[in-house]
mmCIF file of C-alpha atoms in Angstrom:
data_model
loop_
_atom_site.group_PDB
_atom_site.id
_atom_site.type_symbol
_atom_site.label_atom_id
_atom_site.label_comp_id
_atom_site.label_asym_id
_atom_site.label_seq_id
_atom_site.Cartn_x
_atom_site.Cartn_y
_atom_site.Cartn_z
ATOM 1 C CA MET A 1 0.000 0.000 0.000
ATOM 2 C CA GLY A 2 1.461 3.352 -1.042
ATOM 3 C CA ILE A 3 1.434 6.426 1.173
ATOM 4 C CA LEU A 4 -1.484 8.802 0.577
ATOM 5 C CA LYS A 5 -1.413 12.406 1.813
ATOM 6 C CA ALA A 6 -4.276 14.858 2.165
ATOM 7 C CA LYS A 7 -4.081 18.564 1.476
ATOM 8 C CA PRO A 8 -3.097 20.579 4.555
ATOM 9 C CA LEU A 9 -5.734 22.673 6.240
ATOM 10 C CA LYS A 10 -5.532 26.449 5.882
ATOM 11 C CA LEU A 11 -7.274 29.417 7.442
ATOM 12 C CA GLY A 12 -10.888 29.621 6.300
ATOM 13 C CA ASP A 13 -11.171 25.904 5.490
ATOM 14 C CA THR A 14 -14.258 23.972 6.560
ATOM 15 C CA VAL A 15 -13.927 20.984 8.856
ATOM 16 C CA GLY A 16 -16.541 18.406 9.733
ATOM 17 C CA LEU A 17 -16.998 17.729 13.448
ATOM 18 C CA ILE A 18 -18.070 14.130 14.154
ATOM 19 C CA SER A 19 -18.497 11.866 17.181
ATOM 20 C CA PRO A 20 -17.527 8.369 15.989
ATOM 21 C CA ALA A 21 -16.979 7.028 19.512
ATOM 22 C CA SER A 22 -18.719 8.198 22.705
ATOM 23 C CA SER A 23 -21.342 10.910 22.950
ATOM 24 C CA ILE A 24 -20.625 14.507 23.906
ATOM 25 C CA THR A 25 -22.568 16.909 26.071
ATOM 26 C CA ALA A 26 -23.912 20.237 24.846
ATOM 27 C CA GLU A 27 -21.187 21.980 26.852
ATOM 28 C CA GLN A 28 -18.473 19.841 25.249
ATOM 29 C CA HIS A 29 -19.934 20.499 21.812
ATOM 30 C CA THR A 30 -19.801 24.252 22.397
ATOM 31 C CA LYS A 31 -16.162 23.965 23.488
ATOM 32 C CA ALA A 32 -15.229 21.873 20.441
ATOM 33 C CA VAL A 33 -16.773 24.346 18.000
ATOM 34 C CA ALA A 34 -15.064 27.257 19.786
ATOM 35 C CA ASN A 35 -11.689 25.464 19.688
ATOM 36 C CA LEU A 36 -11.847 24.837 15.955
ATOM 37 C CA THR A 37 -13.165 28.300 15.207
ATOM 38 C CA ALA A 38 -10.225 29.766 17.147
ATOM 39 C CA LEU A 39 -7.913 27.917 14.741
ATOM 40 C CA GLY A 40 -9.435 29.921 11.897
ATOM 41 C CA LEU A 41 -11.640 27.095 10.651
ATOM 42 C CA LYS A 42 -15.316 26.949 9.735
ATOM 43 C CA VAL A 43 -17.196 24.100 11.369
ATOM 44 C CA VAL A 44 -19.928 21.872 9.955
ATOM 45 C CA VAL A 45 -21.393 19.581 12.606
ATOM 46 C CA GLY A 46 -22.177 16.016 11.616
ATOM 47 C CA LYS A 47 -25.865 15.186 11.330
ATOM 48 C CA HIS A 48 -25.630 12.701 14.205
ATOM 49 C CA ALA A 49 -22.732 14.225 16.168
ATOM 50 C CA LEU A 50 -24.881 15.181 19.172
ATOM 51 C CA LEU A 51 -26.812 11.932 19.501
ATOM 52 C CA GLU A 52 -26.573 9.540 22.421
ATOM 53 C CA HIS A 53 -27.100 5.783 22.447
ATOM 54 C CA GLY A 54 -25.979 4.502 25.816
ATOM 55 C CA HIS A 55 -22.276 5.303 25.985
ATOM 56 C CA LEU A 56 -22.085 5.804 22.218
ATOM 57 C CA GLY A 57 -22.564 8.915 20.107
ATOM 58 C CA GLY A 58 -25.553 7.416 18.306
ATOM 59 C CA LEU A 59 -26.131 4.065 16.613
ATOM 60 C CA ASP A 60 -23.232 2.496 14.734
ATOM 61 C CA GLN A 61 -24.852 3.243 11.372
ATOM 62 C CA GLN A 62 -25.420 6.877 12.320
ATOM 63 C CA ARG A 63 -21.822 7.424 13.403
ATOM 64 C CA LEU A 64 -20.607 5.641 10.286
ATOM 65 C CA GLU A 65 -22.850 7.785 8.098
ATOM 66 C CA ASP A 66 -21.286 10.966 9.497
ATOM 67 C CA LEU A 67 -17.795 9.626 8.786
ATOM 68 C CA HIS A 68 -18.652 8.700 5.190
ATOM 69 C CA THR A 69 -20.544 11.948 4.578
ATOM 70 C CA MET A 70 -17.621 14.094 5.688
ATOM 71 C CA PHE A 71 -15.181 12.238 3.449
ATOM 72 C CA SER A 72 -17.480 12.367 0.416
ATOM 73 C CA ASP A 73 -18.691 15.989 0.756
ATOM 74 C CA PRO A 74 -16.486 18.219 -1.476
ATOM 75 C CA GLN A 75 -17.264 21.225 0.744
ATOM 76 C CA ILE A 76 -15.501 19.597 3.710
ATOM 77 C CA ASP A 77 -11.727 20.086 3.800
ATOM 78 C CA GLY A 78 -10.901 18.026 6.881
ATOM 79 C CA ILE A 79 -12.502 15.964 9.653
ATOM 80 C CA TRP A 80 -12.091 16.517 13.387
ATOM 81 C CA CYS A 81 -13.333 14.053 16.013
ATOM 82 C CA SER A 82 -15.085 15.637 18.976
ATOM 83 C CA ARG A 83 -13.977 13.128 21.629
ATOM 84 C CA GLY A 84 -12.811 9.564 22.219
ATOM 85 C CA GLY A 85 -14.302 7.150 24.731
ATOM 86 C CA TYR A 86 -15.388 3.924 23.057
ATOM 87 C CA GLY A 87 -17.043 2.798 19.851
ATOM 88 C CA CYS A 88 -14.715 3.161 16.853
ATOM 89 C CA THR A 89 -13.758 -0.517 16.667
ATOM 90 C CA ARG A 90 -17.445 -1.366 16.162
ATOM 91 C CA LEU A 91 -17.386 0.610 12.903
ATOM 92 C CA LEU A 92 -14.307 -0.911 11.277
ATOM 93 C CA PRO A 93 -15.919 -3.863 9.444
ATOM 94 C CA PHE A 94 -18.302 -1.439 7.715
ATOM 95 C CA VAL A 95 -16.012 1.491 6.827
ATOM 96 C CA ASP A 96 -15.933 2.236 3.091
ATOM 97 C CA PHE A 97 -12.160 2.403 2.704
ATOM 98 C CA GLU A 98 -12.415 2.830 -1.061
ATOM 99 C CA LEU A 99 -14.501 5.972 -0.534
ATOM 100 C CA ILE A 100 -11.824 7.321 1.791
ATOM 101 C CA ARG A 101 -9.067 6.447 -0.670
ATOM 102 C CA ARG A 102 -10.872 8.385 -3.401
ATOM 103 C CA HIS A 103 -11.401 11.451 -1.173
ATOM 104 C CA PRO A 104 -8.327 11.776 1.071
ATOM 105 C CA LYS A 105 -8.736 14.350 3.830
ATOM 106 C CA VAL A 106 -7.092 15.242 7.100
ATOM 107 C CA LEU A 107 -8.605 13.211 9.963
ATOM 108 C CA ILE A 108 -7.544 14.090 13.500
ATOM 109 C CA GLY A 109 -8.192 12.733 16.989
ATOM 110 C CA TYR A 110 -6.697 10.380 19.574
ATOM 111 C CA SER A 111 -7.651 7.919 22.320
ATOM 112 C CA ASP A 112 -10.424 5.693 20.865
ATOM 113 C CA ILE A 113 -9.905 7.404 17.492
ATOM 114 C CA THR A 114 -6.683 5.344 17.356
ATOM 115 C CA ALA A 115 -8.763 2.545 15.817
ATOM 116 C CA LEU A 116 -10.019 4.690 12.925
ATOM 117 C CA LEU A 117 -6.653 6.286 12.212
ATOM 118 C CA LEU A 118 -4.795 2.977 12.126
ATOM 119 C CA ALA A 119 -7.465 1.138 10.143
ATOM 120 C CA ILE A 120 -7.610 3.864 7.500
ATOM 121 C CA TYR A 121 -3.816 3.960 7.219
ATOM 122 C CA GLN A 122 -3.637 0.169 7.034
ATOM 123 C CA LYS A 123 -6.330 -0.123 4.368
ATOM 124 C CA THR A 124 -5.720 3.004 2.259
ATOM 125 C CA GLY A 125 -2.255 4.368 3.066
ATOM 126 C CA LEU A 126 -3.802 7.711 4.082
ATOM 127 C CA ILE A 127 -1.797 9.526 6.740
ATOM 128 C CA GLY A 128 -4.062 10.564 9.611
ATOM 129 C CA PHE A 129 -3.197 12.632 12.662
ATOM 130 C CA HIS A 130 -2.989 11.485 16.272
ATOM 131 C CA GLY A 131 -3.677 14.832 17.858
ATOM 132 C CA PRO A 132 -6.087 16.822 20.009
ATOM 133 C CA LEU A 133 -9.795 16.136 19.981
ATOM 134 C CA GLY A 134 -12.337 18.880 19.558
ATOM 135 C CA ILE A 135 -12.820 19.021 23.321
ATOM 136 C CA SER A 136 -9.081 19.045 24.143
ATOM 137 C CA GLU A 137 -7.252 21.971 25.701
ATOM 138 C CA MET A 138 -5.730 23.966 22.846
ATOM 139 C CA THR A 139 -2.606 25.218 24.588
ATOM 140 C CA ASN A 140 0.034 27.248 22.747
ATOM 141 C CA TYR A 141 2.212 24.130 22.592
ATOM 142 C CA THR A 142 -0.614 22.039 21.124
ATOM 143 C CA VAL A 143 -1.615 24.667 18.568
ATOM 144 C CA SER A 144 1.989 25.131 17.451
ATOM 145 C CA SER A 145 2.210 21.420 16.653
ATOM 146 C CA ILE A 146 -1.138 21.448 14.818
ATOM 147 C CA LYS A 147 0.023 24.297 12.611
ATOM 148 C CA ALA A 148 3.280 22.540 11.809
ATOM 149 C CA THR A 149 1.644 19.225 10.908
ATOM 150 C CA VAL A 150 -2.062 19.457 10.050
ATOM 151 C CA PHE A 151 -1.711 22.940 8.540
ATOM 152 C CA GLY A 152 1.517 21.890 6.830
ATOM 153 C CA GLU A 153 3.525 24.948 7.801
ATOM 154 C CA THR A 154 6.731 22.900 7.694
ATOM 155 C CA GLN A 155 7.792 19.558 6.276
ATOM 156 C CA SER A 156 10.218 18.873 9.137
ATOM 157 C CA TYR A 157 9.538 19.440 12.806
ATOM 158 C CA LYS A 158 11.548 18.792 15.964
ATOM 159 C CA ILE A 159 9.438 17.840 18.941
ATOM 160 C CA LEU A 160 10.407 20.103 21.808
ATOM 161 C CA PRO A 161 9.761 19.120 25.447
ATOM 162 C CA SER A 162 6.448 20.265 26.858
ATOM 163 C CA PRO A 163 6.783 23.087 29.412
ATOM 164 C CA THR A 164 4.257 21.363 31.708
ATOM 165 C CA THR A 165 5.537 17.752 31.780
ATOM 166 C CA ALA A 166 8.706 16.047 32.954
ATOM 167 C CA LEU A 167 11.532 15.449 30.505
ATOM 168 C CA PRO A 168 11.509 12.059 28.756
ATOM 169 C CA TYR A 169 13.923 9.351 29.880
ATOM 170 C CA SER A 170 15.470 6.379 28.083
ATOM 171 C CA ILE A 171 14.522 2.782 28.798
ATOM 172 C CA ASN A 172 16.771 1.574 25.963
ATOM 173 C CA GLN A 173 19.270 3.737 24.120
ATOM 174 C CA GLY A 174 19.860 3.946 20.387
ATOM 175 C CA THR A 175 18.852 5.759 17.209
ATOM 176 C CA ALA A 176 16.077 4.739 14.820
ATOM 177 C CA GLU A 177 14.091 5.970 11.852
ATOM 178 C CA GLY A 178 10.782 4.754 10.483
ATOM 179 C CA ARG A 179 7.154 5.591 9.863
ATOM 180 C CA PHE A 180 5.007 6.341 12.904
ATOM 181 C CA VAL A 181 2.233 3.955 13.919
ATOM 182 C CA GLY A 182 0.542 3.652 17.281
ATOM 183 C CA GLY A 183 -1.835 5.362 19.663
ATOM 184 C CA ASN A 184 -3.722 4.260 22.742
ATOM 185 C CA LEU A 185 -2.439 0.981 24.214
ATOM 186 C CA ALA A 186 -5.898 -0.478 24.874
ATOM 187 C CA LEU A 187 -6.835 0.094 21.237
ATOM 188 C CA LEU A 188 -3.589 -1.434 19.969
ATOM 189 C CA ALA A 189 -4.421 -4.510 22.034
ATOM 190 C CA ALA A 190 -8.029 -4.507 20.794
ATOM 191 C CA LEU A 191 -6.895 -4.427 17.142
ATOM 192 C CA THR A 192 -4.613 -7.426 17.632
ATOM 193 C CA GLY A 193 -5.827 -10.341 15.509
ATOM 194 C CA THR A 194 -8.178 -8.204 13.421
ATOM 195 C CA PRO A 195 -7.785 -7.228 9.740
ATOM 196 C CA CYS A 196 -6.836 -3.737 10.952
ATOM 197 C CA GLN A 197 -3.945 -4.839 13.161
ATOM 198 C CA PRO A 198 -0.978 -2.544 12.438
ATOM 199 C CA ASP A 199 2.242 -3.788 10.932
ATOM 200 C CA TYR A 200 4.923 -2.719 13.418
ATOM 201 C CA LYS A 201 7.966 -3.965 11.499
ATOM 202 C CA ARG A 202 10.577 -1.199 11.084
ATOM 203 C CA LYS A 203 8.085 1.368 12.454
ATOM 204 C CA LEU A 204 8.432 3.972 15.178
ATOM 205 C CA VAL A 205 5.684 2.792 17.511
ATOM 206 C CA PHE A 206 4.164 5.413 19.811
ATOM 207 C CA ILE A 207 1.993 4.353 22.743
ATOM 208 C CA GLU A 208 -0.001 6.194 25.418
ATOM 209 C CA GLU A 209 -2.553 5.226 28.050
ATOM 210 C CA ILE A 210 -4.757 6.553 30.837
ATOM 211 C CA ALA A 211 -6.255 5.089 34.034
ATOM 212 C CA GLU A 212 -4.843 1.563 33.747
ATOM 213 C CA LYS A 213 -3.027 -0.154 36.622
ATOM 214 C CA PRO A 214 0.539 -1.413 36.053
ATOM 215 C CA TYR A 215 -0.603 -5.054 35.820
ATOM 216 C CA GLN A 216 -3.100 -4.056 33.113
ATOM 217 C CA ILE A 217 -0.327 -2.244 31.238
ATOM 218 C CA ASP A 218 1.726 -5.430 31.616
ATOM 219 C CA ARG A 219 -1.104 -7.551 30.187
ATOM 220 C CA MET A 220 -1.608 -5.386 27.111
ATOM 221 C CA LEU A 221 2.105 -5.031 26.356
ATOM 222 C CA THR A 222 2.520 -8.788 26.779
ATOM 223 C CA GLN A 223 -0.284 -9.333 24.266
ATOM 224 C CA LEU A 224 1.455 -7.098 21.731
ATOM 225 C CA LEU A 225 4.790 -8.815 22.328
ATOM 226 C CA GLN A 226 3.306 -12.299 21.916
ATOM 227 C CA ALA A 227 0.757 -11.744 19.153
ATOM 228 C CA THR A 228 2.230 -9.059 16.864
ATOM 229 C CA ASN A 229 5.556 -8.218 15.244
ATOM 230 C CA ILE A 230 6.235 -5.277 17.561
ATOM 231 C CA LYS A 231 9.583 -6.882 18.489
ATOM 232 C CA GLU A 232 10.653 -5.999 14.927
ATOM 233 C CA ALA A 233 9.849 -2.302 15.348
ATOM 234 C CA ALA A 234 12.562 0.302 14.800
ATOM 235 C CA GLY A 235 11.866 2.000 18.126
ATOM 236 C CA ILE A 236 9.177 2.721 20.713
ATOM 237 C CA LEU A 237 8.048 6.092 22.067
ATOM 238 C CA LEU A 238 5.932 5.985 25.198
ATOM 239 C CA GLY A 239 3.872 9.051 26.002
ATOM 240 C CA SER A 240 2.508 10.032 29.378
ATOM 241 C CA PHE A 241 0.649 7.148 31.035
ATOM 242 C CA VAL A 242 -1.771 9.296 33.029
ATOM 243 C CA LYS A 243 -3.244 7.920 36.283
ATOM 244 C CA CYS A 244 -1.477 4.593 35.779
ATOM 245 C CA GLY A 245 0.188 4.389 39.186
ATOM 246 C CA ILE A 246 0.315 1.627 41.784
ATOM 247 C CA PRO A 247 -3.146 0.612 43.096
ATOM 248 C CA SER A 248 -3.993 1.570 46.664
ATOM 249 C CA LYS A 249 -4.345 -2.074 47.774
ATOM 250 C CA GLY A 250 -2.191 -5.112 47.111
ATOM 251 C CA SER A 251 1.367 -5.468 45.871
ATOM 252 C CA SER A 252 2.383 -4.198 42.470
ATOM 253 C CA LEU A 253 5.313 -3.246 40.340
ATOM 254 C CA SER A 254 5.483 0.456 39.648
ATOM 255 C CA LEU A 255 4.656 1.736 36.173
ATOM 256 C CA LYS A 256 8.355 2.400 35.542
ATOM 257 C CA GLU A 257 9.288 -1.132 36.649
ATOM 258 C CA THR A 258 6.556 -2.612 34.461
ATOM 259 C CA LEU A 259 7.707 -0.759 31.355
ATOM 260 C CA GLN A 260 11.325 -1.726 32.029
ATOM 261 C CA ASP A 261 10.345 -5.358 32.537
ATOM 262 C CA ARG A 262 8.286 -5.628 29.338
ATOM 263 C CA LEU A 263 10.296 -3.411 26.981
ATOM 264 C CA GLY A 264 13.780 -3.129 28.456
ATOM 265 C CA LYS A 265 15.113 -6.257 26.745
ATOM 266 C CA LEU A 266 14.071 -5.234 23.234
ATOM 267 C CA ASP A 267 16.846 -4.542 20.750
ATOM 268 C CA MET A 268 15.712 -1.011 19.909
ATOM 269 C CA PRO A 269 15.583 2.470 21.464
ATOM 270 C CA VAL A 270 12.676 2.954 23.877
ATOM 271 C CA ILE A 271 11.817 6.194 25.666
ATOM 272 C CA TYR A 272 9.122 7.199 28.145
ATOM 273 C CA GLY A 273 7.496 10.610 28.653
ATOM 274 C CA ALA A 274 7.137 12.015 25.149
ATOM 275 C CA PRO A 275 4.495 14.794 25.140
ATOM 276 C CA PHE A 276 1.459 13.121 23.598
ATOM 277 C CA GLY A 277 -1.621 11.364 24.909
ATOM 278 C CA HIS A 278 -4.104 12.367 27.598
ATOM 279 C CA ILE A 279 -2.310 15.589 28.523
ATOM 280 C CA ASP A 280 -2.916 19.253 27.735
ATOM 281 C CA ASP A 281 0.363 19.899 25.909
ATOM 282 C CA GLN A 282 0.527 17.353 23.123
ATOM 283 C CA PHE A 283 2.235 17.214 19.787
ATOM 284 C CA THR A 284 0.395 15.878 16.774
ATOM 285 C CA ILE A 285 1.825 12.719 15.198
ATOM 286 C CA PRO A 286 1.190 11.854 11.546
ATOM 287 C CA ILE A 287 0.410 8.127 11.425
ATOM 288 C CA GLY A 288 2.451 6.958 8.455
ATOM 289 C CA GLY A 289 4.743 9.982 8.463
ATOM 290 C CA LYS A 290 8.499 9.440 8.705
ATOM 291 C CA GLY A 291 10.344 10.224 11.907
ATOM 292 C CA GLN A 292 13.564 9.802 13.822
ATOM 293 C CA LEU A 293 14.166 8.882 17.468
ATOM 294 C CA VAL A 294 17.493 9.552 19.179
ATOM 295 C CA ALA A 295 18.059 8.213 22.701
ATOM 296 C CA THR A 296 21.660 8.558 23.893
ATOM 297 C CA PRO A 297 23.234 9.397 27.267
ATOM 298 C CA HIS A 298 23.438 13.018 26.121
ATOM 299 C CA GLU A 299 20.288 13.484 24.045
ATOM 300 C CA ILE A 300 16.694 12.395 23.658
ATOM 301 C CA SER A 301 15.077 13.872 20.579
ATOM 302 C CA ILE A 302 12.155 13.175 18.278
ATOM 303 C CA GLN A 303 12.113 14.575 14.786
ATOM 304 C CA LEU A 304 9.278 14.507 12.295
ATOM 305 C CA LEU A 305 11.002 14.101 8.950
ATOM 306 C CA GLU A 306 7.673 14.243 7.131
ATOM 307 C CA THR A 307 4.690 16.021 8.663
ATOM 308 C CA GLY A 308 2.085 14.071 6.759
ATOM 309 C CA THR A 309 0.278 16.427 4.380
ATOM 310 C CA GLN A 310 0.959 17.453 0.820
ATOM 311 C CA LYS A 311 3.341 20.375 0.398
ATOM 312 C CA ARG A 312 1.634 23.740 0.600
ATOM 313 C CA THR A 313 1.449 25.649 -2.674
#
């Protein structure tokens, strides 16, 4: 499958706001529209984006219809997901990947949106963007990364440390280059064994998680190690694992010990604490874009060698 790039967004473009996973509240919807408007974008809300069906943002067919409509509508320049939660994996067997291949557009989101981004890349080659949701905090750091990647202001971008998070540290040292694949750990585990399971060979695999205990992190990493080719990756970047500390009762390895135990013996560079995931300051990662990871005693750096959109004209 060849690499497919969408046109970068620009000021005045129209984006479709959809809820392919969990439902959003009226307050969250207002925030999402305000966030995208502040980026200089016009917003068209999906027909079913405000629906609620249990924990989902409407029935599967309704959420799928919004996704297909936004890709097929020539007036829509890009697609932004309002929030994550759960529900995207339910859509994957029914996604019209040929439609998406014919109408490549920027698609952005993270958390549960991992499933859509990876499936679309796997089936079409279209680079999507693991970045802030509509309801995310659009900090200066976050917006700067969006402009560099989704808006295509540069074709090379060095990821600087976030001013609000600790500096990354090395689990394994080394240097690697490859195309980025990854996202939320629970979704990577959920895609294992499905037709949309990512190919990790020679890739830079990025992983983040929230609200999972160390033994649950252990279980999901063990699944990836045993059931996928992640051992053949070029390198692994771990983001911030938010609220993943030791449980209040019972014995447990720490998160740091768990990551060292599961990933420390791999023959590749591995770092923890890169600024992406369930945090306010997050950089946007083009899934399928080329990158470089350097982890030495004197330097930890991440470089986007290809930001993921067509060159601006």
